[in-house]
PDB file of C-alpha atoms in Angstrom:
ATOM      1  CA  MET A 607     -29.835 -25.559   3.427  1.00  0.00           C
ATOM      2  CA  SER A 608     -30.631 -26.856   7.073  1.00  0.00           C
ATOM      3  CA  GLN A 609     -32.316 -23.859   9.782  1.00  0.00           C
ATOM      4  CA  LEU A 610     -28.994 -23.693  11.429  1.00  0.00           C
ATOM      5  CA  SER A 611     -27.257 -22.925   7.955  1.00  0.00           C
ATOM      6  CA  LYS A 612     -29.921 -20.393   7.499  1.00  0.00           C
ATOM      7  CA  LEU A 613     -29.920 -18.807  10.976  1.00  0.00           C
ATOM      8  CA  GLN A 614     -26.233 -18.485  10.612  1.00  0.00           C
ATOM      9  CA  GLN A 615     -26.534 -16.850   7.431  1.00  0.00           C
ATOM     10  CA  ALA A 616     -28.705 -14.701   8.680  1.00  0.00           C
ATOM     11  CA  PHE A 617     -26.660 -13.819  11.580  1.00  0.00           C
ATOM     12  CA  GLN A 618     -23.857 -12.751   9.227  1.00  0.00           C
ATOM     13  CA  HIS A 619     -25.396 -10.837   7.335  1.00  0.00           C
ATOM     14  CA  HIS A 620     -27.157  -8.119   9.560  1.00  0.00           C
ATOM     15  CA  VAL A 621     -23.807  -9.007  11.488  1.00  0.00           C
ATOM     16  CA  LEU A 622     -21.912  -7.487   8.335  1.00  0.00           C
ATOM     17  CA  GLU A 623     -24.074  -5.300   7.061  1.00  0.00           C
ATOM     18  CA  PRO A 624     -26.759  -4.219   9.325  1.00  0.00           C
ATOM     19  CA  THR A 625     -30.269  -2.327   8.649  1.00  0.00           C
ATOM     20  CA  ASP A 626     -32.418   0.424  10.351  1.00  0.00           C
ATOM     21  CA  GLY A 627     -35.547  -2.991  10.092  1.00  0.00           C
ATOM     22  CA  GLY A 628     -35.817  -3.907  13.230  1.00  0.00           C
ATOM     23  CA  VAL A 629     -34.188  -6.176  15.297  1.00  0.00           C
ATOM     24  CA  PRO A 630     -34.604  -9.740  13.581  1.00  0.00           C
ATOM     25  CA  ALA A 631     -37.419 -12.418  15.238  1.00  0.00           C
ATOM     26  CA  TRP A 632     -35.109 -14.428  15.329  1.00  0.00           C
ATOM     27  CA  VAL A 633     -33.092 -12.937  18.460  1.00  0.00           C
ATOM     28  CA  ARG A 634     -34.515 -13.539  21.538  1.00  0.00           C
ATOM     29  CA  ALA A 635     -34.181 -11.640  24.427  1.00  0.00           C
ATOM     30  CA  GLY A 636     -32.054 -12.649  27.536  1.00  0.00           C
ATOM     31  CA  ARG A 637     -32.006 -12.595  30.787  1.00  0.00           C
ATOM     32  CA  ARG A 638     -29.403  -9.974  31.123  1.00  0.00           C
ATOM     33  CA  SER A 639     -30.295  -8.301  27.782  1.00  0.00           C
ATOM     34  CA  THR A 640     -32.783  -7.038  25.143  1.00  0.00           C
ATOM     35  CA  PRO A 641     -32.303  -8.262  21.535  1.00  0.00           C
ATOM     36  CA  GLU A 642     -31.400  -4.816  20.508  1.00  0.00           C
ATOM     37  CA  LYS A 643     -28.636  -4.960  22.820  1.00  0.00           C
ATOM     38  CA  GLN A 644     -27.107  -8.113  22.086  1.00  0.00           C
ATOM     39  CA  LEU A 645     -26.803  -7.531  18.768  1.00  0.00           C
ATOM     40  CA  PHE A 646     -25.321  -4.120  18.907  1.00  0.00           C
ATOM     41  CA  ALA A 647     -22.414  -5.874  20.745  1.00  0.00           C
ATOM     42  CA  TYR A 648     -21.739  -8.329  18.275  1.00  0.00           C
ATOM     43  CA  VAL A 649     -22.120  -5.242  15.278  1.00  0.00           C
ATOM     44  CA  HIS A 650     -19.905  -2.730  17.440  1.00  0.00           C
ATOM     45  CA  ALA A 651     -17.428  -5.472  18.115  1.00  0.00           C
ATOM     46  CA  TYR A 652     -16.912  -6.046  14.493  1.00  0.00           C
ATOM     47  CA  ARG A 653     -17.045  -2.578  13.272  1.00  0.00           C
ATOM     48  CA  ALA A 654     -14.720  -1.718  15.730  1.00  0.00           C
ATOM     49  CA  ARG A 655     -12.198  -4.043  14.598  1.00  0.00           C
ATOM     50  CA  LEU A 656     -12.177  -2.686  11.290  1.00  0.00           C
ATOM     51  CA  GLN A 657     -11.808   0.896  12.619  1.00  0.00           C
ATOM     52  CA  GLU A 658      -8.298  -0.852  14.400  1.00  0.00           C
ATOM     53  CA  VAL A 659      -7.261  -2.342  10.912  1.00  0.00           C
ATOM     54  CA  LEU A 660      -7.927   1.344   9.415  1.00  0.00           C
ATOM     55  CA  GLU A 661      -5.719   2.595  12.258  1.00  0.00           C
ATOM     56  CA  ASN A 662      -2.696   0.185  11.963  1.00  0.00           C
ATOM     57  CA  ASP A 663      -2.776   0.599   7.993  1.00  0.00           C
ATOM     58  CA  PHE A 664      -3.278   4.814   8.237  1.00  0.00           C
ATOM     59  CA  PRO A 665      -1.238   5.530  11.540  1.00  0.00           C
ATOM     60  CA  ALA A 666      -0.234   8.760   9.917  1.00  0.00           C
ATOM     61  CA  ILE A 667      -3.502   9.716   7.805  1.00  0.00           C
ATOM     62  CA  ALA A 668      -4.906   8.922  11.797  1.00  0.00           C
ATOM     63  CA  ALA A 669      -2.463  11.068  13.296  1.00  0.00           C
ATOM     64  CA  ALA A 670      -3.774  13.937  11.046  1.00  0.00           C
ATOM     65  CA  LEU A 671      -7.398  14.101  11.317  1.00  0.00           C
ATOM     66  CA  GLY A 672      -7.312  13.210  15.007  1.00  0.00           C
ATOM     67  CA  GLU A 673      -9.291  10.525  16.965  1.00  0.00           C
ATOM     68  CA  ASP A 674     -12.606  12.139  16.404  1.00  0.00           C
ATOM     69  CA  ASN A 675     -11.987  12.931  12.584  1.00  0.00           C
ATOM     70  CA  PHE A 676     -10.775   9.412  11.664  1.00  0.00           C
ATOM     71  CA  GLU A 677     -13.553   7.920  13.394  1.00  0.00           C
ATOM     72  CA  ALA A 678     -15.653   9.564  10.964  1.00  0.00           C
ATOM     73  CA  LEU A 679     -13.547   8.742   8.734  1.00  0.00           C
ATOM     74  CA  ALA A 680     -13.321   5.515   9.081  1.00  0.00           C
ATOM     75  CA  LYS A 681     -17.227   4.485   9.898  1.00  0.00           C
ATOM     76  CA  ALA A 682     -18.195   6.104   6.348  1.00  0.00           C
ATOM     77  CA  TYR A 683     -15.293   3.421   4.666  1.00  0.00           C
ATOM     78  CA  ILE A 684     -16.768   1.237   6.320  1.00  0.00           C
ATOM     79  CA  ASN A 685     -20.223   1.405   5.423  1.00  0.00           C
ATOM     80  CA  THR A 686     -19.000   2.384   1.534  1.00  0.00           C
ATOM     81  CA  HIS A 687     -16.672  -0.648   1.623  1.00  0.00           C
ATOM     82  CA  PRO A 688     -17.876  -2.877   3.690  1.00  0.00           C
ATOM     83  CA  SER A 689     -15.772  -6.257   4.029  1.00  0.00           C
ATOM     84  CA  HIS A 690     -16.047  -8.847   1.353  1.00  0.00           C
ATOM     85  CA  ASN A 691     -12.054 -10.554   1.487  1.00  0.00           C
ATOM     86  CA  PHE A 692     -11.172 -13.289   4.247  1.00  0.00           C
ATOM     87  CA  SER A 693      -8.276 -11.446   4.382  1.00  0.00           C
ATOM     88  CA  LEU A 694      -8.673  -8.249   6.465  1.00  0.00           C
ATOM     89  CA  ARG A 695      -5.243  -7.237   4.698  1.00  0.00           C
ATOM     90  CA  VAL A 696      -6.783  -5.705   1.721  1.00  0.00           C
ATOM     91  CA  PHE A 697      -9.882  -3.993   3.473  1.00  0.00           C
ATOM     92  CA  GLY A 698      -8.208  -0.837   3.119  1.00  0.00           C
ATOM     93  CA  GLY A 699      -7.122  -1.143  -0.294  1.00  0.00           C
ATOM     94  CA  HIS A 700      -9.945   1.927  -1.662  1.00  0.00           C
ATOM     95  CA  MET A 701      -8.814   4.104   1.269  1.00  0.00           C
ATOM     96  CA  ALA A 702      -6.219   6.956  -0.957  1.00  0.00           C
ATOM     97  CA  ASP A 703      -9.481   6.609  -3.852  1.00  0.00           C
ATOM     98  CA  PHE A 704     -12.008   6.885  -0.986  1.00  0.00           C
ATOM     99  CA  LEU A 705     -10.681  10.520   0.296  1.00  0.00           C
ATOM    100  CA  ALA A 706      -9.830  11.782  -3.059  1.00  0.00           C
ATOM    101  CA  GLN A 707     -13.758  11.151  -4.311  1.00  0.00           C
ATOM    102  CA  GLN A 708     -15.889  12.267  -1.316  1.00  0.00           C
ATOM    103  CA  ALA A 709     -16.641  16.373  -0.843  1.00  0.00           C
ATOM    104  CA  ALA A 710     -15.734  16.246   2.906  1.00  0.00           C
ATOM    105  CA  TYR A 711     -11.910  15.146   1.919  1.00  0.00           C
ATOM    106  CA  GLN A 712     -11.366  17.523  -1.191  1.00  0.00           C
ATOM    107  CA  GLU A 713      -9.721  20.350   0.080  1.00  0.00           C
ATOM    108  CA  GLN A 714      -7.134  18.315   1.743  1.00  0.00           C
ATOM    109  CA  PRO A 715      -5.775  16.561  -1.392  1.00  0.00           C
ATOM    110  CA  TRP A 716      -3.063  15.905   0.194  1.00  0.00           C
ATOM    111  CA  LEU A 717      -4.817  12.784   1.938  1.00  0.00           C
ATOM    112  CA  SER A 718      -5.313  11.180  -0.311  1.00  0.00           C
ATOM    113  CA  GLU A 719      -1.808  11.258  -1.654  1.00  0.00           C
ATOM    114  CA  LEU A 720      -0.478   9.856   2.169  1.00  0.00           C
ATOM    115  CA  ALA A 721      -3.299   7.229   2.544  1.00  0.00           C
ATOM    116  CA  HIS A 722      -2.166   5.916  -1.122  1.00  0.00           C
ATOM    117  CA  PHE A 723       2.313   6.660   0.338  1.00  0.00           C
ATOM    118  CA  GLU A 724       1.158   4.608   3.556  1.00  0.00           C
ATOM    119  CA  TRP A 725      -0.772   1.344   1.701  1.00  0.00           C
ATOM    120  CA  THR A 726       2.237   1.357  -0.540  1.00  0.00           C
ATOM    121  CA  LEU A 727       4.392   0.385   2.413  1.00  0.00           C
ATOM    122  CA  GLY A 728       2.138  -2.187   3.756  1.00  0.00           C
ATOM    123  CA  GLN A 729       2.497  -3.271   0.187  1.00  0.00           C
ATOM    124  CA  ALA A 730       5.960  -3.569   0.535  1.00  0.00           C
ATOM    125  CA  PHE A 731       5.642  -5.261   3.637  1.00  0.00           C
ATOM    126  CA  ASP A 732       3.470  -7.988   3.139  1.00  0.00           C
ATOM    127  CA  ALA A 733       5.123  -8.800  -0.235  1.00  0.00           C
ATOM    128  CA  ALA A 734       5.790 -11.964  -0.972  1.00  0.00           C
ATOM    129  CA  ASN A 735       9.196 -13.674   0.167  1.00  0.00           C
ATOM    130  CA  ALA A 736      11.291 -14.478  -3.188  1.00  0.00           C
ATOM    131  CA  PRO A 737      15.407 -15.399  -4.026  1.00  0.00           C
ATOM    132  CA  LEU A 738      18.030 -12.393  -4.050  1.00  0.00           C
ATOM    133  CA  PHE A 739      20.245 -11.917  -7.097  1.00  0.00           C
ATOM    134  CA  SER A 740      23.460 -11.834  -5.984  1.00  0.00           C
ATOM    135  CA  GLU A 741      26.601  -9.571  -7.344  1.00  0.00           C
ATOM    136  CA  GLN A 742      28.395 -12.261  -7.504  1.00  0.00           C
ATOM    137  CA  GLU A 743      25.863 -14.196  -9.912  1.00  0.00           C
ATOM    138  CA  MET A 744      26.216 -10.868 -11.735  1.00  0.00           C
ATOM    139  CA  ALA A 745      29.413 -10.895 -12.086  1.00  0.00           C
ATOM    140  CA  ALA A 746      29.510 -14.336 -13.680  1.00  0.00           C
ATOM    141  CA  ILE A 747      27.101 -13.198 -16.410  1.00  0.00           C
ATOM    142  CA  PRO A 748      29.674 -13.355 -20.338  1.00  0.00           C
ATOM    143  CA  ALA A 749      29.419 -10.039 -21.655  1.00  0.00           C
ATOM    144  CA  GLU A 750      27.491 -11.522 -24.676  1.00  0.00           C
ATOM    145  CA  ASP A 751      24.583 -12.287 -22.531  1.00  0.00           C
ATOM    146  CA  TRP A 752      24.609  -8.454 -21.459  1.00  0.00           C
ATOM    147  CA  PRO A 753      22.238  -7.001 -24.660  1.00  0.00           C
ATOM    148  CA  GLY A 754      19.385  -9.123 -24.125  1.00  0.00           C
ATOM    149  CA  LEU A 755      19.254  -9.592 -20.454  1.00  0.00           C
ATOM    150  CA  ARG A 756      15.938  -8.871 -18.693  1.00  0.00           C
ATOM    151  CA  PHE A 757      15.197  -8.968 -14.995  1.00  0.00           C
ATOM    152  CA  THR A 758      12.945 -10.223 -12.244  1.00  0.00           C
ATOM    153  CA  MET A 759      12.678  -7.311  -9.604  1.00  0.00           C
ATOM    154  CA  HIS A 760      11.463  -8.579  -5.811  1.00  0.00           C
ATOM    155  CA  PRO A 761       7.927  -8.600  -5.357  1.00  0.00           C
ATOM    156  CA  SER A 762       8.097  -5.517  -2.882  1.00  0.00           C
ATOM    157  CA  VAL A 763       8.960  -3.642  -5.234  1.00  0.00           C
ATOM    158  CA  GLN A 764       6.839  -0.564  -5.412  1.00  0.00           C
ATOM    159  CA  ARG A 765       6.758   3.045  -7.494  1.00  0.00           C
ATOM    160  CA  LEU A 766       4.943   5.871  -6.897  1.00  0.00           C
ATOM    161  CA  ASP A 767       5.008   9.472  -8.246  1.00  0.00           C
ATOM    162  CA  CYS A 768       3.792  11.977  -4.987  1.00  0.00           C
ATOM    163  CA  ARG A 769       2.676  15.833  -6.128  1.00  0.00           C
ATOM    164  CA  TRP A 770       2.946  16.409  -2.286  1.00  0.00           C
ATOM    165  CA  ASN A 771       5.567  16.041   0.321  1.00  0.00           C
ATOM    166  CA  ALA A 772       3.099  12.375   1.877  1.00  0.00           C
ATOM    167  CA  PRO A 773       6.614  10.705   2.860  1.00  0.00           C
ATOM    168  CA  GLY A 774       8.196  13.264   5.175  1.00  0.00           C
ATOM    169  CA  MET A 775       4.109  13.705   6.249  1.00  0.00           C
ATOM    170  CA  TRP A 776       4.672  10.353   7.285  1.00  0.00           C
ATOM    171  CA  GLN A 777       7.821  10.174   8.524  1.00  0.00           C
ATOM    172  CA  ALA A 778       6.964  12.923  10.878  1.00  0.00           C
ATOM    173  CA  LEU A 779       3.539  12.281  12.101  1.00  0.00           C
ATOM    174  CA  THR A 780       4.613   8.954  12.825  1.00  0.00           C
ATOM    175  CA  ALA A 781       7.796   9.493  15.022  1.00  0.00           C
ATOM    176  CA  ASP A 782       7.740   8.275  17.821  1.00  0.00           C
ATOM    177  CA  GLU A 783       7.441  11.726  19.171  1.00  0.00           C
ATOM    178  CA  PRO A 784       5.072  13.428  15.959  1.00  0.00           C
ATOM    179  CA  GLU A 785       6.023  16.641  14.720  1.00  0.00           C
ATOM    180  CA  GLU A 786       3.457  18.994  13.089  1.00  0.00           C
ATOM    181  CA  VAL A 787       3.779  19.510   9.707  1.00  0.00           C
ATOM    182  CA  ASP A 788       2.497  21.142   7.030  1.00  0.00           C
ATOM    183  CA  ALA A 789       1.512  19.817   3.333  1.00  0.00           C
ATOM    184  CA  ASN A 790       3.325  21.682   0.633  1.00  0.00           C
ATOM    185  CA  GLU A 791       2.281  20.949  -2.911  1.00  0.00           C
ATOM    186  CA  GLU A 792       5.616  19.908  -4.782  1.00  0.00           C
ATOM    187  CA  GLU A 793       6.785  19.312  -8.494  1.00  0.00           C
ATOM    188  CA  THR A 794       5.771  15.455  -8.666  1.00  0.00           C
ATOM    189  CA  VAL A 795       9.004  13.504  -7.404  1.00  0.00           C
ATOM    190  CA  PRO A 796       9.563   9.686  -8.282  1.00  0.00           C
ATOM    191  CA  TRP A 797       9.510   7.289  -5.067  1.00  0.00           C
ATOM    192  CA  LEU A 798      10.452   3.935  -4.588  1.00  0.00           C
ATOM    193  CA  VAL A 799       9.557   1.758  -1.773  1.00  0.00           C
ATOM    194  CA  TRP A 800      10.640  -1.791  -1.298  1.00  0.00           C
ATOM    195  CA  ARG A 801      11.119  -4.218   2.074  1.00  0.00           C
ATOM    196  CA  GLN A 802      14.794  -5.228   2.554  1.00  0.00           C
ATOM    197  CA  GLU A 803      14.911  -8.076   4.841  1.00  0.00           C
ATOM    198  CA  LEU A 804      12.145  -6.816   7.704  1.00  0.00           C
ATOM    199  CA  VAL A 805      12.569  -3.027   7.192  1.00  0.00           C
ATOM    200  CA  THR A 806      10.712  -1.394   4.560  1.00  0.00           C
ATOM    201  CA  ARG A 807      12.531   1.169   2.716  1.00  0.00           C
ATOM    202  CA  PHE A 808      11.265   3.951   0.659  1.00  0.00           C
ATOM    203  CA  ARG A 809      13.533   7.059  -1.152  1.00  0.00           C
ATOM    204  CA  SER A 810      13.435   9.250  -3.685  1.00  0.00           C
ATOM    205  CA  LEU A 811      14.657   8.911  -7.651  1.00  0.00           C
ATOM    206  CA  GLU A 812      16.654  10.644 -10.243  1.00  0.00           C
ATOM    207  CA  ARG A 813      15.520  11.283 -13.302  1.00  0.00           C
ATOM    208  CA  GLU A 814      17.853   8.586 -15.240  1.00  0.00           C
ATOM    209  CA  GLU A 815      17.131   5.939 -12.268  1.00  0.00           C
ATOM    210  CA  GLN A 816      13.580   6.125 -12.258  1.00  0.00           C
ATOM    211  CA  LEU A 817      13.430   5.712 -15.894  1.00  0.00           C
ATOM    212  CA  ALA A 818      15.906   2.625 -15.833  1.00  0.00           C
ATOM    213  CA  LEU A 819      13.974   1.337 -13.115  1.00  0.00           C
ATOM    214  CA  ASP A 820      10.202   2.031 -14.320  1.00  0.00           C
ATOM    215  CA  ALA A 821      11.293   0.130 -18.115  1.00  0.00           C
ATOM    216  CA  LEU A 822      12.910  -2.489 -16.387  1.00  0.00           C
ATOM    217  CA  ARG A 823       9.752  -3.311 -14.344  1.00  0.00           C
ATOM    218  CA  SER A 824       8.052  -3.625 -17.985  1.00  0.00           C
ATOM    219  CA  GLY A 825      10.512  -6.035 -18.729  1.00  0.00           C
ATOM    220  CA  ALA A 826      12.583  -4.355 -20.734  1.00  0.00           C
ATOM    221  CA  SER A 827      15.996  -5.639 -22.002  1.00  0.00           C
ATOM    222  CA  PHE A 828      19.412  -4.764 -20.823  1.00  0.00           C
ATOM    223  CA  ASP A 829      19.842  -2.999 -24.421  1.00  0.00           C
ATOM    224  CA  GLU A 830      16.363  -1.447 -24.246  1.00  0.00           C
ATOM    225  CA  VAL A 831      16.722   0.264 -20.792  1.00  0.00           C
ATOM    226  CA  CYS A 832      20.041   1.525 -22.589  1.00  0.00           C
ATOM    227  CA  ASP A 833      17.834   3.244 -25.464  1.00  0.00           C
ATOM    228  CA  VAL A 834      15.859   4.667 -22.897  1.00  0.00           C
ATOM    229  CA  LEU A 835      18.530   6.436 -20.930  1.00  0.00           C
ATOM    230  CA  SER A 836      20.164   7.398 -23.849  1.00  0.00           C
ATOM    231  CA  THR A 837      17.899   9.982 -24.452  1.00  0.00           C
ATOM    232  CA  VAL A 838      18.336  12.087 -21.107  1.00  0.00           C
ATOM    233  CA  MET A 839      22.112  11.582 -21.078  1.00  0.00           C
ATOM    234  CA  SER A 840      25.301  10.933 -23.156  1.00  0.00           C
ATOM    235  CA  GLU A 841      25.069   7.399 -24.963  1.00  0.00           C
ATOM    236  CA  ASP A 842      28.681   6.545 -23.876  1.00  0.00           C
ATOM    237  CA  ALA A 843      27.981   7.069 -20.583  1.00  0.00           C
ATOM    238  CA  VAL A 844      25.056   4.868 -20.250  1.00  0.00           C
ATOM    239  CA  PRO A 845      26.724   1.038 -20.339  1.00  0.00           C
ATOM    240  CA  ARG A 846      28.540   1.665 -17.402  1.00  0.00           C
ATOM    241  CA  HIS A 847      25.786   4.266 -15.406  1.00  0.00           C
ATOM    242  CA  PHE A 848      22.603   1.557 -15.582  1.00  0.00           C
ATOM    243  CA  ALA A 849      25.541  -1.216 -14.288  1.00  0.00           C
ATOM    244  CA  SER A 850      26.425   0.480 -11.360  1.00  0.00           C
ATOM    245  CA  LEU A 851      22.213   1.339 -11.019  1.00  0.00           C
ATOM    246  CA  LEU A 852      21.832  -2.533 -11.645  1.00  0.00           C
ATOM    247  CA  LYS A 853      24.554  -3.144  -9.140  1.00  0.00           C
ATOM    248  CA  GLY A 854      22.854  -0.593  -6.424  1.00  0.00           C
ATOM    249  CA  TRP A 855      19.373  -2.595  -6.608  1.00  0.00           C
ATOM    250  CA  ILE A 856      21.051  -5.798  -6.418  1.00  0.00           C
ATOM    251  CA  SER A 857      22.974  -4.525  -3.240  1.00  0.00           C
ATOM    252  CA  GLN A 858      20.012  -3.391  -1.936  1.00  0.00           C
ATOM    253  CA  GLY A 859      17.595  -6.381  -1.987  1.00  0.00           C
ATOM    254  CA  MET A 860      15.410  -5.239  -5.120  1.00  0.00           C
ATOM    255  CA  ILE A 861      16.832  -8.279  -7.596  1.00  0.00           C
ATOM    256  CA  SER A 862      14.829 -11.635  -7.752  1.00  0.00           C
ATOM    257  CA  ALA A 863      16.557 -12.930 -10.661  1.00  0.00           C
ATOM    258  CA  ILE A 864      17.479 -13.012 -14.101  1.00  0.00           C
ATOM    259  CA  ALA A 865      14.358 -12.973 -16.487  1.00  0.00           C
ATOM    260  CA  ASP A 866      13.503 -16.369 -18.467  1.00  0.00           C
TER     261      ASP A 866
END
């Protein structure tokens, strides 16, 4: 390794993971600044950029905590989970678990769930593009093929269960004119998040739709999903009801294709 490469590596390591060991000998004083100030400028700029990423990924958390408290959260998170990926899009992926595990935030358990909801929204928005299955293609499927059919969901389709009113809190806290909202613990509610064209959408699910969607996403065939639905509704009504659910998912851009 050349001397220049070693110097670059040392500089990068100091910026990414600064220590209290003083200023490295390879940093020289400039005409207008001390070595300490020169290094601090780079370290501060890098960490400020990471905090900005977290603010963009978790605007509701930032609004709920306030500027100073969110800055403290960001600093603690950056220290615990330094960025090791070339893409900053994945940097905040540990936030929900971090909030759940840190004693300072355990008295506000809704924060972790709100962070999980915000991260899921981002995952849906950033998901890869994929073809969309059409109602015309659905109508052209021969009746005898239906029992064994399996469908591929669009990559943006995400599922999560919320014990708190996280979606409602997110809407209130990220509105053009943010509103105060209380965190309310509820019975666990299944939620669906997906991207329709360029818009990220979410909605709660009734029990039947949640069961059918989860089964379909796990690779179940049409007949196998019908078996799941028959445990919570009349067996005679199941095929028509599931076909109606499929039609709705297709119209909302959630189905990509028939699985091979």
